[in-house]
Short mmCIF file of C-alpha atoms in Angstrom, two decimals:
data_model
loop_
_atom_site.label_atom_id
_atom_site.label_comp_id
_atom_site.label_asym_id
_atom_site.label_seq_id
_atom_site.Cartn_x
_atom_site.Cartn_y
_atom_site.Cartn_z
CA MET P 1495 -20.60 26.34 16.33
CA ARG P 1496 -18.70 23.15 16.98
CA ILE P 1497 -16.55 21.54 14.24
CA ILE P 1498 -13.86 18.71 13.66
CA VAL P 1499 -11.11 19.49 11.16
CA THR P 1500 -10.26 16.16 9.51
CA ASP P 1501 -6.82 16.66 7.31
CA ASP P 1502 -3.62 14.61 7.66
CA ASP P 1503 -1.37 17.19 7.24
CA LYS P 1504 -1.26 18.15 11.10
CA LEU P 1505 0.31 21.76 10.00
CA VAL P 1506 -3.14 22.56 7.87
CA ALA P 1507 -4.81 20.99 10.69
CA LEU P 1508 -3.77 23.47 13.24
CA SER P 1509 -3.64 26.53 10.88
CA LEU P 1510 -7.49 26.01 10.23
CA LYS P 1511 -7.96 25.24 13.79
CA THR P 1512 -5.94 28.86 14.69
CA ILE P 1513 -7.60 31.04 11.94
CA LEU P 1514 -11.37 29.58 12.44
CA GLU P 1515 -10.59 30.02 16.36
CA SER P 1516 -9.65 33.39 16.05
CA THR P 1517 -12.88 34.49 14.31
CA GLY P 1518 -14.82 34.09 18.20
CA ARG P 1519 -17.60 32.12 16.69
CA ILE P 1520 -16.35 28.71 16.03
CA THR P 1521 -14.67 25.72 18.69
CA VAL P 1522 -12.45 23.05 16.81
CA GLU P 1523 -13.81 20.32 19.22
CA ALA P 1524 -11.36 17.75 17.60
CA MET P 1525 -8.81 17.42 14.68
CA ALA P 1526 -8.78 14.47 12.93
CA SER P 1527 -6.03 13.35 10.60
CA GLY P 1528 -7.53 10.38 8.46
CA GLY P 1529 -11.02 9.00 7.30
CA GLU P 1530 -11.39 6.67 10.21
CA GLU P 1531 -10.96 8.79 13.10
CA ALA P 1532 -13.25 11.38 11.53
CA ILE P 1533 -16.23 8.51 11.68
CA ARG P 1534 -15.47 7.78 15.27
CA LEU P 1535 -14.90 11.33 16.13
CA TYR P 1536 -18.15 12.31 14.30
CA ASP P 1537 -19.78 9.24 16.24
CA GLU P 1538 -18.96 10.90 19.85
CA LEU P 1539 -19.18 14.67 19.40
CA SER P 1540 -21.97 14.85 16.79
CA PRO P 1541 -20.46 18.44 15.77
CA ASP P 1542 -22.28 21.29 13.66
CA VAL P 1543 -20.25 20.56 10.96
CA MET P 1544 -17.27 18.50 9.39
CA LEU P 1545 -14.93 20.50 7.72
CA MET P 1546 -12.73 17.56 5.72
CA ASP P 1547 -10.36 16.95 3.09
CA ILE P 1548 -10.94 14.60 0.31
CA ARG P 1549 -7.20 12.82 -0.38
CA MET P 1550 -6.27 10.90 2.89
CA GLU P 1551 -4.08 7.62 3.10
CA GLY P 1552 -6.51 4.98 3.97
CA ILE P 1553 -10.40 5.73 3.96
CA THR P 1554 -10.62 9.08 1.71
CA GLY P 1555 -12.74 11.88 2.28
CA LEU P 1556 -15.35 10.77 0.42
CA GLU P 1557 -15.47 7.38 1.70
CA ALA P 1558 -16.02 8.85 5.26
CA GLY P 1559 -18.26 11.06 4.24
CA GLU P 1560 -20.35 8.21 2.85
CA LYS P 1561 -20.14 6.40 5.88
CA ILE P 1562 -21.19 9.54 8.05
CA LEU P 1563 -23.81 10.43 6.03
CA SER P 1564 -25.26 6.81 6.02
CA ALA P 1565 -24.96 6.74 9.80
CA HIS P 1566 -26.12 10.30 10.71
CA PRO P 1567 -28.39 11.71 7.33
CA ASP P 1568 -28.37 15.18 8.38
CA ALA P 1569 -24.88 15.49 9.15
CA LYS P 1570 -23.22 18.40 7.54
CA LEU P 1571 -20.03 17.91 5.90
CA LEU P 1572 -17.82 20.70 3.84
CA TYR P 1573 -14.96 19.66 1.97
CA LEU P 1574 -12.06 21.59 1.42
CA THR P 1575 -9.17 20.37 -0.80
CA THR P 1576 -6.24 21.53 -3.18
CA PHE P 1577 -7.78 19.29 -5.92
CA ASN P 1578 -10.32 20.62 -8.18
CA ASP P 1579 -11.21 17.49 -9.70
CA ASP P 1580 -14.68 16.94 -11.20
CA GLU P 1581 -15.17 13.69 -10.30
CA TYR P 1582 -14.67 13.97 -6.97
CA ILE P 1583 -17.42 17.46 -7.16
CA VAL P 1584 -19.99 15.26 -8.74
CA LYS P 1585 -19.29 12.55 -5.97
CA ALA P 1586 -19.26 14.94 -2.91
CA LEU P 1587 -22.76 16.53 -4.19
CA SER P 1588 -24.50 13.60 -5.20
CA MET P 1589 -23.76 11.81 -1.88
CA GLY P 1590 -25.25 14.86 0.16
CA ALA P 1591 -21.92 16.80 1.06
CA LYS P 1592 -23.03 20.82 1.48
CA GLY P 1593 -20.25 22.16 0.43
CA TYR P 1594 -16.97 22.23 -1.56
CA MET P 1595 -14.13 24.76 -1.30
CA LEU P 1596 -10.73 24.67 -2.24
CA LYS P 1597 -8.08 25.71 0.48
CA GLN P 1598 -6.66 28.51 -1.59
CA ASP P 1599 -10.26 30.46 -1.11
CA PHE P 1600 -9.36 30.03 2.96
CA GLU P 1601 -10.54 33.63 3.18
CA GLY P 1602 -13.63 32.28 3.16
CA ILE P 1603 -13.84 29.18 5.00
CA ALA P 1604 -14.87 30.89 8.37
CA ALA P 1605 -18.17 32.18 6.65
CA ALA P 1606 -18.52 29.11 4.60
CA LEU P 1607 -18.75 27.01 8.07
CA GLU P 1608 -21.39 29.54 8.91
CA ALA P 1609 -23.57 29.25 6.17
CA VAL P 1610 -23.40 25.25 6.17
CA ALA P 1611 -24.22 24.89 9.76
CA GLY P 1612 -27.21 27.53 8.79
CA GLY P 1613 -28.58 24.77 5.97
CA GLN P 1614 -27.30 26.64 2.87
CA SER P 1615 -25.26 24.87 0.58
CA VAL P 1616 -21.35 26.56 -0.06
CA PHE P 1617 -19.23 26.30 -3.46
CA GLY P 1618 -15.87 28.17 -3.94
CA GLU P 1619 -16.15 30.79 -7.18
CA LYS P 1620 -14.17 28.38 -8.98
CA ILE P 1621 -16.67 25.47 -8.76
CA VAL P 1622 -19.86 27.77 -8.70
CA SER P 1623 -19.54 28.45 -12.29
CA ARG P 1624 -19.08 24.96 -13.73
CA LEU P 1625 -21.55 23.34 -11.59
CA PRO P 1626 -24.72 23.49 -14.04
CA GLU P 1627 -22.40 21.31 -16.69
CA LEU P 1628 -21.07 19.28 -14.18
CA MET P 1629 -24.53 17.83 -12.67
CA SER P 1630 -25.82 17.93 -16.10
CA HIS P 1631 -23.30 14.49 -17.02
CA LYS P 1632 -25.03 11.21 -15.73
CA GLU P 1633 -22.09 9.27 -13.33
CA GLU P 1634 -21.16 6.33 -15.32
CA PHE P 1635 -21.60 3.10 -13.70
CA ASP P 1636 -18.68 1.68 -11.91
CA PHE P 1637 -18.44 -1.67 -12.82
CA ALA P 1638 -15.44 -2.42 -10.40
CA ALA P 1639 -17.55 -1.36 -7.82
CA HIS P 1640 -20.19 -4.16 -8.15
CA GLY P 1641 -16.47 -6.49 -8.54
CA ILE P 1642 -17.48 -7.09 -12.10
CA SER P 1643 -14.71 -7.64 -14.51
CA ASP P 1644 -14.10 -6.52 -18.00
CA LYS P 1645 -15.05 -10.30 -20.01
CA GLU P 1646 -18.38 -10.46 -17.52
CA ARG P 1647 -19.04 -6.66 -18.89
CA GLU P 1648 -18.91 -7.78 -22.55
CA ILE P 1649 -21.33 -10.81 -21.28
CA MET P 1650 -23.55 -8.32 -19.98
CA GLU P 1651 -23.72 -6.69 -23.19
CA ALA P 1652 -24.19 -9.55 -25.22
CA VAL P 1653 -27.15 -10.90 -23.44
CA ALA P 1654 -28.52 -7.45 -23.43
CA SER P 1655 -28.44 -7.59 -27.06
CA GLY P 1656 -30.30 -10.95 -26.85
CA LEU P 1657 -27.66 -13.24 -28.35
CA SER P 1658 -27.94 -17.06 -26.80
CA ASN P 1659 -25.20 -18.44 -24.84
CA LYS P 1660 -23.86 -20.35 -28.33
CA GLU P 1661 -23.80 -17.26 -29.88
CA ILE P 1662 -21.68 -15.36 -27.32
CA ALA P 1663 -19.60 -18.39 -27.27
CA ALA P 1664 -18.80 -18.22 -30.59
CA GLU P 1665 -18.52 -14.00 -30.77
CA LEU P 1666 -15.91 -14.31 -27.52
CA PHE P 1667 -14.06 -17.97 -28.72
CA LEU P 1668 -15.39 -19.36 -25.16
CA GLY P 1669 -16.93 -22.51 -24.32
CA GLU P 1670 -20.90 -22.17 -23.69
CA GLY P 1671 -20.23 -23.86 -20.18
CA THR P 1672 -17.92 -21.11 -19.78
CA VAL P 1673 -20.75 -18.43 -21.08
CA ARG P 1674 -22.89 -20.16 -18.34
CA ASN P 1675 -20.04 -19.64 -15.77
CA TYR P 1676 -19.90 -15.96 -16.11
CA ILE P 1677 -23.57 -15.18 -16.16
CA SER P 1678 -24.38 -17.05 -13.12
CA ASN P 1679 -21.37 -15.13 -11.59
CA LEU P 1680 -22.83 -12.05 -12.74
CA LEU P 1681 -26.49 -12.83 -11.30
CA ASP P 1682 -24.94 -13.32 -7.96
CA LYS P 1683 -23.27 -10.36 -8.11
CA LEU P 1684 -26.02 -8.27 -9.24
CA GLN P 1685 -28.56 -10.23 -6.71
CA LEU P 1686 -30.52 -10.93 -10.06
CA ARG P 1687 -32.80 -13.70 -10.93
CA ASP P 1688 -32.25 -14.72 -14.50
CA ARG P 1689 -30.91 -13.53 -17.96
CA THR P 1690 -33.78 -11.46 -18.64
CA GLN P 1691 -33.44 -9.62 -15.25
CA LEU P 1692 -29.74 -8.93 -16.30
CA ALA P 1693 -30.89 -7.55 -19.71
CA VAL P 1694 -33.40 -4.96 -18.30
CA TYR P 1695 -30.60 -4.08 -15.28
CA TYR P 1696 -28.26 -3.32 -18.53
CA TYR P 1697 -30.62 -1.03 -19.90
CA THR P 1698 -32.22 0.53 -16.82
CA GLU P 1699 -28.63 0.92 -14.84
CA VAL P 1700 -26.08 0.42 -17.10
CA LYS P 1701 -27.14 2.51 -19.86
CA LYS P 1702 -29.60 5.00 -18.27
#
């Protein structure tokens, strides 16, 4: 099995390489110290599995994983991290990662890599017991990712509630022209045609 190890801690990366190659079944073809390097190396080497940390300077492991999966939908990513964070776990699973393990479970990493290479999904013991609860939570709409400010969020909610520009202006202590500008900006950011579409978008995407 050919893998790439991505971890910004060189000592950890070297330790993983030593442990994994000692099995005689795994070859660490390359080691990346960050997300950008991981993307480049995946493009060049097409490994069987990418073993990747999450928190790194620059592009994070999750951001790098999204880019890799976008370019290579069949990529097999196994995250190995010290962070038992609900948000990270849900994000990793939602984007299509094949596994998520904690570094303290290092004894099982080789077996996990082999399982992922074989098409299985693998999670550490502490994570498995929480998966049903985590995946039952709907991911909240990410206003920041769409460049939507708090004020624009208020105006979107007001439009969805059926308020006119005049009513919104009075409620939020703004001029009607300012409200029109905010709505125009929202339509541009969300690539919508009119306030009716904005209201529909709010109830189908934001409040789903």
